[in-house]
């Protein structure tokens, strides 16, 4: 099982270590540093690194490497999932997951890690349970604790630990009972030179924020559940009911949680909400290149495409770019060769355009590679797959909750090749 | 503000600081104490040594404050090892805490105690642990379960002596799913260091309990339980299916580790399901979406998923064959994801999607990342080798890439084009000119070596081959060994092809290699060439310019037995490294090799239509001679002695048990199918099926006129064409002469050189046929000579079910190489002379066989009356027991007995004047000497009766 955990910051310092079994010397991280040195980009460090006696499994989140040390055969996904859970918990407790936040709360961090694993076996990883065991630090609580001398460690056995609904605390009370659901879809797509779609798929999630008193039992039904053929559920969802009736039936955890994530595969037709017209050329023998890029909306069902951000890694030979945006602002970093153009909203009547020249190093030959254009955007009030919630019902409690559903479409890894 | 949140890091622990902390720890004020412990913990976490404070911190342990208690425990766990004597002081508090009314404290105490890795403490731990394992509160029980594993890690003997293992096993039946999950996890961990102990005693009852707990426990517990389930081998396909049905919902879990563990269970148990089952197809369909979903997760998860998918597509390509697009690379994927995706793209490449794949690969070849570009170019070459129809397109893509003149692209392209030449010789040589243009830009050894190989191999078509090679020769000593060796060989090839102009060049290279080089490999090769050339140029030509075997894409497939083992380890480190767990995980000494259930011995073969070459294991598909270890191993210790004495040990009995079960279902079917030309299910199929060779041929009476009473022997067919045998052609047949089975072969030497040292060996086969003596080819076989050999056979060799049943895989060795071919023997050679059943026995047996088990075949165009047919069949040891005439129809009742004592009963109906015979064979046709028990008595388990069918 998981032996030890090291947290390493971007500059390669180990700033926290935790051992669940015997102590493993820090020197084991040297193998990690070697791999880190070899990798050109921080994210290229391989997630599984063998060393003579141990294996290092790492994830990179918020510019911190979480490096787990294991000694025997342990499923790597199990370790990675656990590390993700650690990151989520820190974020949940401290608002951010940064080196500073972790250092400031080192005792809580230690208590948390001790609660999350026992001898390398996961013990309590549900945020609800952890919060009953160890209260998150707040300024108010710190003050109160100091005055009263009370502690931020719960004295009671967390109620959820052993119940059949371990994800929910008992005795939850709210004055305003509300349940909000966000349907968020991300489009991953690769568009080729000519504008045709090579692959496109949708990663969707339904994130919920449920603040309901007592033990509510919710059902959520869809207008078109047929779309959801590849889904991953939160453990609270009753799978049998979904199999039989295509209805999500569940007792929700308290607070924020991800109800389900789904995947609409490339085999279904995926609507592409923006198009790009581009002309990026370098001529042999000339030290200049031309750059011309126009964005336009399509298949957006009349909804506005907002927060558009275009970025592209220009070839290494490009010295600088002299461009003229019809709207928004652009920057070109001459060191990393990264061009970013903050477009904002696309106005269908006046399409945003970025045009101008790029200067190459004198005497350099024509670059071989074609830059890929990365696009980010958001479309409110629309789920691009067409998924629609039909209704949300609550059983088991008497009050009338306030319900809300929001849709949003975003670009995930949306790439246009030139 | 009373006191701002202190930043513990700012305080540096120097000796003065320690002193200060000491004072604070001994303070009377509770609050001050707590703050001091916090400071100590903070220093500890960043690796500062605060062990000097041990006694003072332990003193704070006696407290009602849970937070303070926890902090002290944290400290204890860290430093107890270095201060064992001091740690004893804490024991009393632990023991007391284990009795606390608050379950949280009881659990905490037993948990912490287990983490203190001090021998003296473990003794005191036993009693509290025993109580906690039986605690009324499940939270305490589940904590205690893990504690057993901790204790085992410190002192395994103690755990066994105290009987904790049994208590742990009892916990598998606990009412609380979390307790079950933790018990399973603890047992699995303990079992890992005791590979042979039967700790996880998995039986249908425990499996049922685990499956029930699976639905209710936490995600982590589900992983432990699923991994444990994967070690179980279901008794039959029905149990297998029911487990699969209960595991399938886990595929929709949000935790990817749960998903992958579920995939492992399903992949393994699927092996036991019959392929024609509807559920089998459903399951295949259900597996694809979760795997695709894993690819939309974070890159680290993707990486592990991709490594596993790589295994899954090799085993069952049909699962993801339509999902090619999800493996397309995004430009900002981390490099380790890109490379894995590329690998899987090639594995999934087929004629249907090759155009798309090639377009993608071409796109990748223009990216920035050098490693990735190289691999993409290589991938194009692998596509060419894998999908023959695409070869042309791949070559032209590679040529386009060479035109880009990007240095490393050109070099990679040349390396793969060399491979393409080796797969499709004499097809794409027109591109050589383009390659030669780029000669100067090559600076990597592999590319240089590849180019030199091409020049040497096709020297006769390159006008200035000598100039090209000479240009390389100038800097001979600066080249890497790889290039030097290639250059030596290439120049020798050139010399053999154009001896007149290149004499000087070859002398130069030989002297460079033999006299001026320190590299023994190079020197040796130089001397060999030198001697060859000086003694016998003709022989040199044959050696150096010999035809090379074609390469195939299988070279980068994982070896089938390893693949099977890895499939059993999906989701583990082994699956990430594609190595068996025994090869690299230190903690797991002597892990048992896991095999897929379907392939343990004679079991049902694994054929899924596309996996033909990848499947394999012990029951290789018929057409392919398995290249796996055990066959080769057998062949290598040929030694020209009859394999009956040196042959491999008989198959393990476990295999036989499975085999028995299987024979009931598949075995007899195949027997019938193979022997009589049609599978029972395939209705009255005609006897012309090529498999038959048995009765079909027996009734081929036109050819049989010449031999009135002898057994029918099929004509010789070519088994090993000269092309595949490097000039050796083997044709042959099987015959039964005077009660001895003989393999009659004609060997023809169509090569230019003399062949000697012949030897033969068979792979395990359905009836244990093996050579009874060495292959008698005493004189060398000179070119164009033909020799007839009769090899007597016996049936005492090892047994393995083949498909078709009468398939025989043969290896023939001579001084040139070892050749493999497979042939089929007519089942009739196995009919023994004493196959005449007594009338009474026959009658009784015939009646016992239910009618619906009967299968019927028609034999067409047989113009023989029943008597003539009967006597003819007798020649082949098929005996007519009785004859009856009903309505002008003659019914012949016949019996025959196979070498392995299987009786076959048949009814032959002959209508006078109608050339069509009908043969009915009851399915349960096998009876042994012991009455009323149907036995399959194989040669391998001779004397061990009782494999019941």
XYZ file of N, CA, C and O in Angstrom, chain B residues 262-381:
480
model
N -12.484 -3.607 -12.111
C -13.647 -4.324 -12.633
C -13.341 -4.867 -14.024
O -13.695 -6.004 -14.349
N -12.648 -4.069 -14.823
C -12.278 -4.526 -16.167
C -11.427 -5.787 -16.069
O -11.592 -6.742 -16.821
N -10.530 -5.779 -15.091
C -9.667 -6.956 -14.914
C -10.503 -8.205 -14.644
O -10.312 -9.236 -15.281
N -11.435 -8.087 -13.687
C -12.269 -9.242 -13.351
C -13.019 -9.717 -14.591
O -13.045 -10.912 -14.909
N -13.596 -8.768 -15.325
C -14.393 -9.144 -16.485
C -13.535 -9.776 -17.572
O -13.896 -10.790 -18.163
N -12.377 -9.169 -17.832
C -11.497 -9.714 -18.871
C -11.111 -11.145 -18.533
O -10.954 -11.990 -19.407
N -10.906 -11.387 -17.244
C -10.460 -12.722 -16.860
C -11.608 -13.723 -16.949
O -11.453 -14.792 -17.533
N -12.749 -13.356 -16.380
C -13.847 -14.319 -16.332
C -14.502 -14.526 -17.693
O -15.134 -15.540 -17.936
N -14.349 -13.556 -18.546
C -14.886 -13.684 -19.900
C -14.321 -14.888 -20.629
O -14.964 -15.460 -21.495
N -13.089 -15.222 -20.262
C -12.438 -16.340 -20.929
C -13.258 -17.618 -20.789
O -13.149 -18.531 -21.584
N -14.031 -17.680 -19.710
C -14.765 -18.911 -19.455
C -16.122 -18.924 -20.131
O -16.794 -19.943 -20.124
N -16.537 -17.788 -20.653
C -17.872 -17.758 -21.246
C -17.816 -18.288 -22.669
O -16.881 -17.981 -23.408
N -18.810 -19.058 -23.047
C -18.849 -19.505 -24.439
C -19.071 -18.310 -25.365
O -19.841 -17.406 -25.032
N -18.378 -18.337 -26.490
C -18.395 -17.176 -27.374
C -19.761 -16.950 -28.013
O -20.077 -15.844 -28.430
N -20.549 -18.003 -28.101
C -21.824 -17.829 -28.802
C -22.917 -17.332 -27.869
O -24.036 -17.108 -28.277
N -22.561 -17.167 -26.608
C -23.532 -16.685 -25.639
C -23.871 -15.229 -25.945
O -22.994 -14.437 -26.226
N -25.150 -14.889 -25.851
C -25.545 -13.498 -26.069
C -24.824 -12.591 -25.085
O -24.371 -11.515 -25.417
N -24.736 -13.093 -23.848
C -24.158 -12.272 -22.802
C -22.711 -11.905 -23.110
O -22.252 -10.810 -22.776
N -22.032 -12.822 -23.752
C -20.638 -12.569 -24.106
C -20.528 -11.315 -24.971
O -19.697 -10.434 -24.726
N -21.392 -11.235 -25.973
C -21.386 -10.070 -26.851
C -21.744 -8.800 -26.097
O -21.125 -7.752 -26.272
N -22.743 -8.918 -25.225
C -23.163 -7.755 -24.438
C -22.003 -7.237 -23.605
O -21.749 -6.037 -23.525
N -21.302 -8.172 -22.998
C -20.197 -7.801 -22.125
C -19.107 -7.084 -22.921
O -18.586 -6.057 -22.490
N -18.804 -7.620 -24.097
C -17.789 -6.977 -24.940
C -18.182 -5.532 -25.205
O -17.352 -4.630 -25.156
N -19.468 -5.332 -25.486
C -19.920 -3.974 -25.790
C -19.813 -3.078 -24.575
O -19.519 -1.902 -24.679
N -20.074 -3.653 -23.405
C -20.061 -2.835 -22.192
C -18.657 -2.403 -21.806
O -18.493 -1.454 -21.049
N -17.666 -3.113 -22.277
C -16.311 -2.804 -21.849
C -15.744 -1.551 -22.521
O -14.893 -0.876 -21.955
N -16.217 -1.267 -23.718
C -15.597 -0.162 -24.457
C -15.802 1.216 -23.801
O -14.822 1.923 -23.572
N -17.043 1.613 -23.490
C -17.220 2.996 -22.993
C -16.388 3.340 -21.757
O -15.763 4.407 -21.747
N -16.326 2.488 -20.740
C -15.521 2.902 -19.578
C -14.051 3.084 -19.922
O -13.402 3.980 -19.382
N -13.546 2.264 -20.829
C -12.143 2.428 -21.214
C -11.941 3.757 -21.920
O -10.946 4.447 -21.702
N -12.885 4.110 -22.770
C -12.780 5.388 -23.477
C -12.855 6.536 -22.473
O -12.124 7.516 -22.574
N -13.731 6.395 -21.491
C -13.881 7.457 -20.495
C -12.590 7.688 -19.726
O -12.246 8.822 -19.419
N -11.877 6.611 -19.449
C -10.621 6.777 -18.713
C -9.687 7.730 -19.451
O -8.865 8.408 -18.853
N -9.836 7.793 -20.768
C -8.925 8.625 -21.556
C -9.273 10.101 -21.483
O -8.551 10.936 -22.006
N -10.399 10.433 -20.872
C -10.697 11.853 -20.761
C -10.282 12.373 -19.389
O -10.515 13.515 -19.062
N -9.666 11.509 -18.590
C -9.265 11.924 -17.246
C -7.917 12.644 -17.287
O -7.398 12.937 -18.364
N -7.361 12.917 -16.132
C -6.078 13.599 -16.034
C -4.997 12.762 -16.729
O -5.109 11.546 -16.810
N -3.931 13.448 -17.184
C -2.917 12.714 -17.957
C -2.301 11.534 -17.212
O -2.012 10.512 -17.826
N -2.118 11.662 -15.889
C -1.493 10.551 -15.161
C -2.383 9.313 -15.220
O -1.894 8.201 -15.428
N -3.691 9.541 -15.053
C -4.621 8.425 -15.139
C -4.636 7.862 -16.552
O -4.652 6.657 -16.761
N -4.623 8.788 -17.511
C -4.620 8.354 -18.908
C -3.453 7.426 -19.194
O -3.590 6.425 -19.889
N -2.313 7.790 -18.639
C -1.118 7.006 -18.916
C -1.303 5.566 -18.460
O -1.079 4.620 -19.209
N -1.730 5.410 -17.209
C -1.927 4.061 -16.681
C -2.999 3.337 -17.498
O -2.836 2.170 -17.869
N -4.079 4.072 -17.815
C -5.150 3.459 -18.594
C -4.625 3.004 -19.952
O -4.895 1.887 -20.395
N -3.831 3.838 -20.589
C -3.330 3.506 -21.929
C -2.437 2.273 -21.892
O -2.497 1.412 -22.771
N -1.602 2.187 -20.870
C -0.736 1.007 -20.771
C -1.574 -0.252 -20.675
O -1.225 -1.291 -21.229
N -2.685 -0.154 -19.949
C -3.556 -1.315 -19.805
C -4.364 -1.583 -21.069
O -4.570 -2.729 -21.442
N -4.795 -0.506 -21.702
C -5.549 -0.679 -22.943
C -4.663 -1.359 -23.981
O -5.116 -2.192 -24.764
N -3.386 -1.039 -23.935
C -2.441 -1.678 -24.837
C -2.509 -3.197 -24.697
O -2.478 -3.939 -25.686
N -2.624 -3.661 -23.466
C -2.748 -5.112 -23.249
C -4.103 -5.610 -23.740
O -4.200 -6.658 -24.377
N -5.125 -4.831 -23.415
C -6.479 -5.291 -23.730
C -6.658 -5.394 -25.248
O -7.238 -6.355 -25.738
N -6.140 -4.438 -25.996
C -6.330 -4.519 -27.454
C -5.512 -5.647 -28.070
O -5.851 -6.146 -29.127
N -4.463 -6.051 -27.393
C -3.724 -7.184 -27.939
C -4.487 -8.477 -27.706
O -4.419 -9.405 -28.491
N -5.181 -8.510 -26.587
C -5.926 -9.710 -26.250
C -7.259 -9.745 -26.981
O -7.649 -10.765 -27.545
N -7.984 -8.650 -26.934
C -9.316 -8.605 -27.542
C -9.480 -7.323 -28.348
O -10.110 -6.364 -27.910
N -8.898 -7.286 -29.538
C -8.953 -6.056 -30.332
C -10.388 -5.638 -30.658
O -10.647 -4.476 -30.921
N -11.309 -6.598 -30.615
C -12.669 -6.250 -31.035
C -13.329 -5.246 -30.093
O -14.240 -4.532 -30.481
N -12.844 -5.167 -28.848
C -13.500 -4.263 -27.902
C -13.389 -2.813 -28.374
O -14.347 -2.065 -28.333
N -12.222 -2.426 -28.817
C -12.006 -1.011 -29.120
C -11.799 -0.740 -30.604
O -11.327 0.320 -30.977
N -12.181 -1.698 -31.443
C -11.793 -1.511 -32.844
C -12.484 -0.319 -33.493
O -11.995 0.217 -34.468
N -13.624 0.101 -32.934
C -14.295 1.254 -33.530
C -13.900 2.562 -32.849
O -14.461 3.605 -33.145
N -13.012 2.504 -31.902
C -12.734 3.690 -31.096
C -11.404 4.336 -31.454
O -10.823 5.047 -30.649
N -10.936 4.081 -32.641
C -9.647 4.609 -33.042
C -9.471 6.093 -32.717
O -8.443 6.533 -32.224
N -10.523 6.853 -32.949
C -10.373 8.309 -32.865
C -9.993 8.807 -31.469
O -9.357 9.842 -31.345
N -10.417 8.097 -30.438
C -10.084 8.611 -29.111
C -8.587 8.531 -28.842
O -8.096 9.128 -27.899
N -7.889 7.783 -29.668
C -6.445 7.672 -29.449
C -5.662 8.697 -30.269
O -4.442 8.703 -30.240
N -6.367 9.526 -31.006
C -5.662 10.568 -31.748
C -5.022 11.529 -30.748
O -5.594 11.873 -29.725
N -3.848 11.972 -31.106
C -3.032 12.724 -30.161
C -3.370 14.210 -30.212
O -3.538 14.771 -31.299
N -3.496 14.823 -29.042
C -3.654 16.271 -28.989
C -2.258 16.869 -28.779
O -1.433 16.271 -28.090
N -2.049 18.048 -29.358
C -0.661 18.512 -29.374
C -0.141 18.831 -27.981
O 1.045 18.799 -27.723
N -1.066 19.133 -27.041
C -0.559 19.436 -25.706
C -0.726 18.279 -24.709
O -0.661 18.476 -23.515
N -0.933 17.090 -25.206
C -0.839 15.918 -24.326
C 0.610 15.806 -23.847
O 1.535 16.098 -24.608
N 0.817 15.351 -22.599
C 2.200 15.122 -22.189
C 2.825 14.021 -23.061
O 2.112 13.164 -23.580
N 4.122 14.078 -23.186
C 4.794 13.188 -24.131
C 4.520 11.722 -23.809
O 4.321 10.891 -24.693
N 4.440 11.396 -22.495
C 4.241 9.978 -22.185
C 2.865 9.493 -22.624
O 2.688 8.319 -22.931
N 1.889 10.393 -22.666
C 0.570 10.010 -23.176
C 0.620 9.876 -24.695
O 0.098 8.930 -25.275
N 1.287 10.830 -25.337
C 1.379 10.794 -26.799
C 1.957 9.474 -27.289
O 1.421 8.830 -28.193
N 3.067 9.069 -26.677
C 3.756 7.878 -27.167
C 2.881 6.637 -26.990
O 2.839 5.775 -27.858
N 2.168 6.588 -25.869
C 1.298 5.430 -25.649
C 0.137 5.400 -26.634
O -0.231 4.355 -27.146
N -0.427 6.563 -26.878
C -1.543 6.622 -27.819
C -1.100 6.123 -29.201
O -1.800 5.359 -29.855
N 0.077 6.551 -29.579
C 0.606 6.176 -30.886
C 0.706 4.662 -31.000
O 0.334 4.064 -32.009
N 1.188 4.055 -29.937
C 1.368 2.615 -29.937
C 0.033 1.909 -30.138
O -0.070 0.944 -30.902
N -0.983 2.409 -29.446
C -2.287 1.754 -29.553
C -2.900 1.999 -30.929
O -3.538 1.125 -31.497
N -2.658 3.179 -31.477
C -3.164 3.447 -32.828
C -2.668 2.397 -33.806
O -3.415 1.913 -34.651
N -1.402 2.039 -33.666
C -0.868 1.042 -34.599
C -1.508 -0.313 -34.342
O -1.822 -1.054 -35.266
N -1.698 -0.625 -33.074
C -2.304 -1.921 -32.773
C -3.715 -2.012 -33.335
O -4.180 -3.087 -33.696
N -4.421 -0.889 -33.368
C -5.796 -0.919 -33.855
C -5.877 -0.719 -35.368
O -6.947 -0.822 -35.952
N -4.756 -0.380 -35.980
C -4.790 -0.088 -37.411
C -5.241 -1.321 -38.179
O -4.827 -2.436 -37.907
N -6.135 -1.100 -39.108
C -6.595 -2.197 -39.947
C -6.891 -1.599 -41.309
O -6.825 -0.392 -41.500
N -7.268 -2.462 -42.209
C -7.510 -1.979 -43.555
C -8.605 -0.913 -43.554
O -8.586 0.033 -44.332
N -9.570 -1.081 -42.653
C -10.723 -0.181 -42.655
C -10.346 1.242 -42.266
O -10.921 2.199 -42.773
N -9.391 1.385 -41.346
C -9.142 2.741 -40.856
C -7.762 3.263 -41.213
O -7.359 4.308 -40.747
N -7.064 2.530 -42.072
C -5.657 2.867 -42.261
C -5.477 4.256 -42.877
O -4.524 4.971 -42.557
N -6.413 4.660 -43.726
C -6.259 5.961 -44.382
C -6.247 7.069 -43.329
O -5.392 7.956 -43.330
N -7.210 6.965 -42.422
C -7.313 7.940 -41.347
C -6.048 7.954 -40.478
O -5.521 9.010 -40.141
N -5.588 6.753 -40.139
C -4.421 6.641 -39.272
C -3.206 7.253 -39.951
O -2.459 8.019 -39.342
N -3.054 6.960 -41.215
C -1.881 7.490 -41.927
C -1.914 9.011 -41.985
O -0.894 9.667 -41.786
N -3.099 9.559 -42.238
C -3.209 11.015 -42.298
C -2.788 11.618 -40.958
O -2.064 12.619 -40.913
N -3.229 10.996 -39.874
C -2.850 11.475 -38.552
C -1.342 11.387 -38.348
O -0.696 12.342 -37.924
N -0.796 10.215 -38.669
C 0.631 10.004 -38.428
C 1.459 11.024 -39.202
O 2.453 11.544 -38.719
N 0.993 11.317 -40.398
C 1.717 12.281 -41.211
C 1.691 13.651 -40.542
O 2.682 14.369 -40.498
N 0.528 13.968 -39.979
C 0.385 15.219 -39.237
C 1.367 15.270 -38.059
O 2.047 16.263 -37.837
N 1.446 14.147 -37.323
C 2.329 14.107 -36.154
C 3.786 14.273 -36.560
O 4.587 14.825 -35.815
N 4.091 13.779 -37.746
C 5.487 13.808 -38.166
C 5.972 15.228 -38.422
O 7.161 15.451 -38.611
N 5.048 16.183 -38.441
C 5.490 17.565 -38.629
C 5.423 18.344 -37.320
O 5.505 19.556 -37.320
N 5.227 17.657 -36.206
C 5.159 18.387 -34.928
C 6.551 18.801 -34.449
O 7.555 18.532 -35.107
N 6.576 19.436 -33.293
C 7.840 20.000 -32.815
C 8.649 18.989 -32.018
O 9.865 18.924 -32.116
N 7.939 18.214 -31.224
C 8.590 17.333 -30.272
C 9.363 16.208 -30.981
O 8.775 15.349 -31.630
N 10.679 16.218 -30.862
C 11.499 15.312 -31.659
C 11.192 13.843 -31.364
O 10.992 13.043 -32.283
N 11.123 13.491 -30.079
C 10.863 12.092 -29.732
C 9.581 11.598 -30.370
O 9.497 10.486 -30.883
N 8.579 12.466 -30.282
C 7.274 12.086 -30.782
C 7.287 11.945 -32.295
O 6.745 10.995 -32.867
N 7.955 12.883 -32.956
C 8.034 12.826 -34.415
C 8.710 11.529 -34.856
O 8.229 10.825 -35.737
N 9.788 11.202 -34.168
C 10.499 9.966 -34.518
C 9.568 8.770 -34.405
O 9.507 7.917 -35.279
N 8.856 8.736 -33.282
C 8.001 7.577 -33.084
C 6.882 7.547 -34.127
O 6.471 6.477 -34.574
N 6.407 8.720 -34.519
C 5.352 8.772 -35.528
C 5.856 8.218 -36.853
O 5.161 7.468 -37.538
N 7.096 8.586 -37.216
C 7.647 8.082 -38.470
C 7.782 6.560 -38.393
O 7.416 5.830 -39.316
N 8.273 6.089 -37.259
C 8.387 4.637 -37.097
C 7.028 3.979 -37.224
O 6.884 2.900 -37.780
N 6.017 4.664 -36.661
C 4.667 4.105 -36.677
C 4.195 3.909 -38.114
O 3.537 2.914 -38.429
N 4.559 4.838 -38.982
C 4.144 4.692 -40.381
C 4.728 3.396 -40.946
O 4.056 2.623 -41.623
N 5.983 3.149 -40.608
C 6.615 1.917 -41.070
C 5.920 0.690 -40.504
O 5.708 -0.304 -41.206
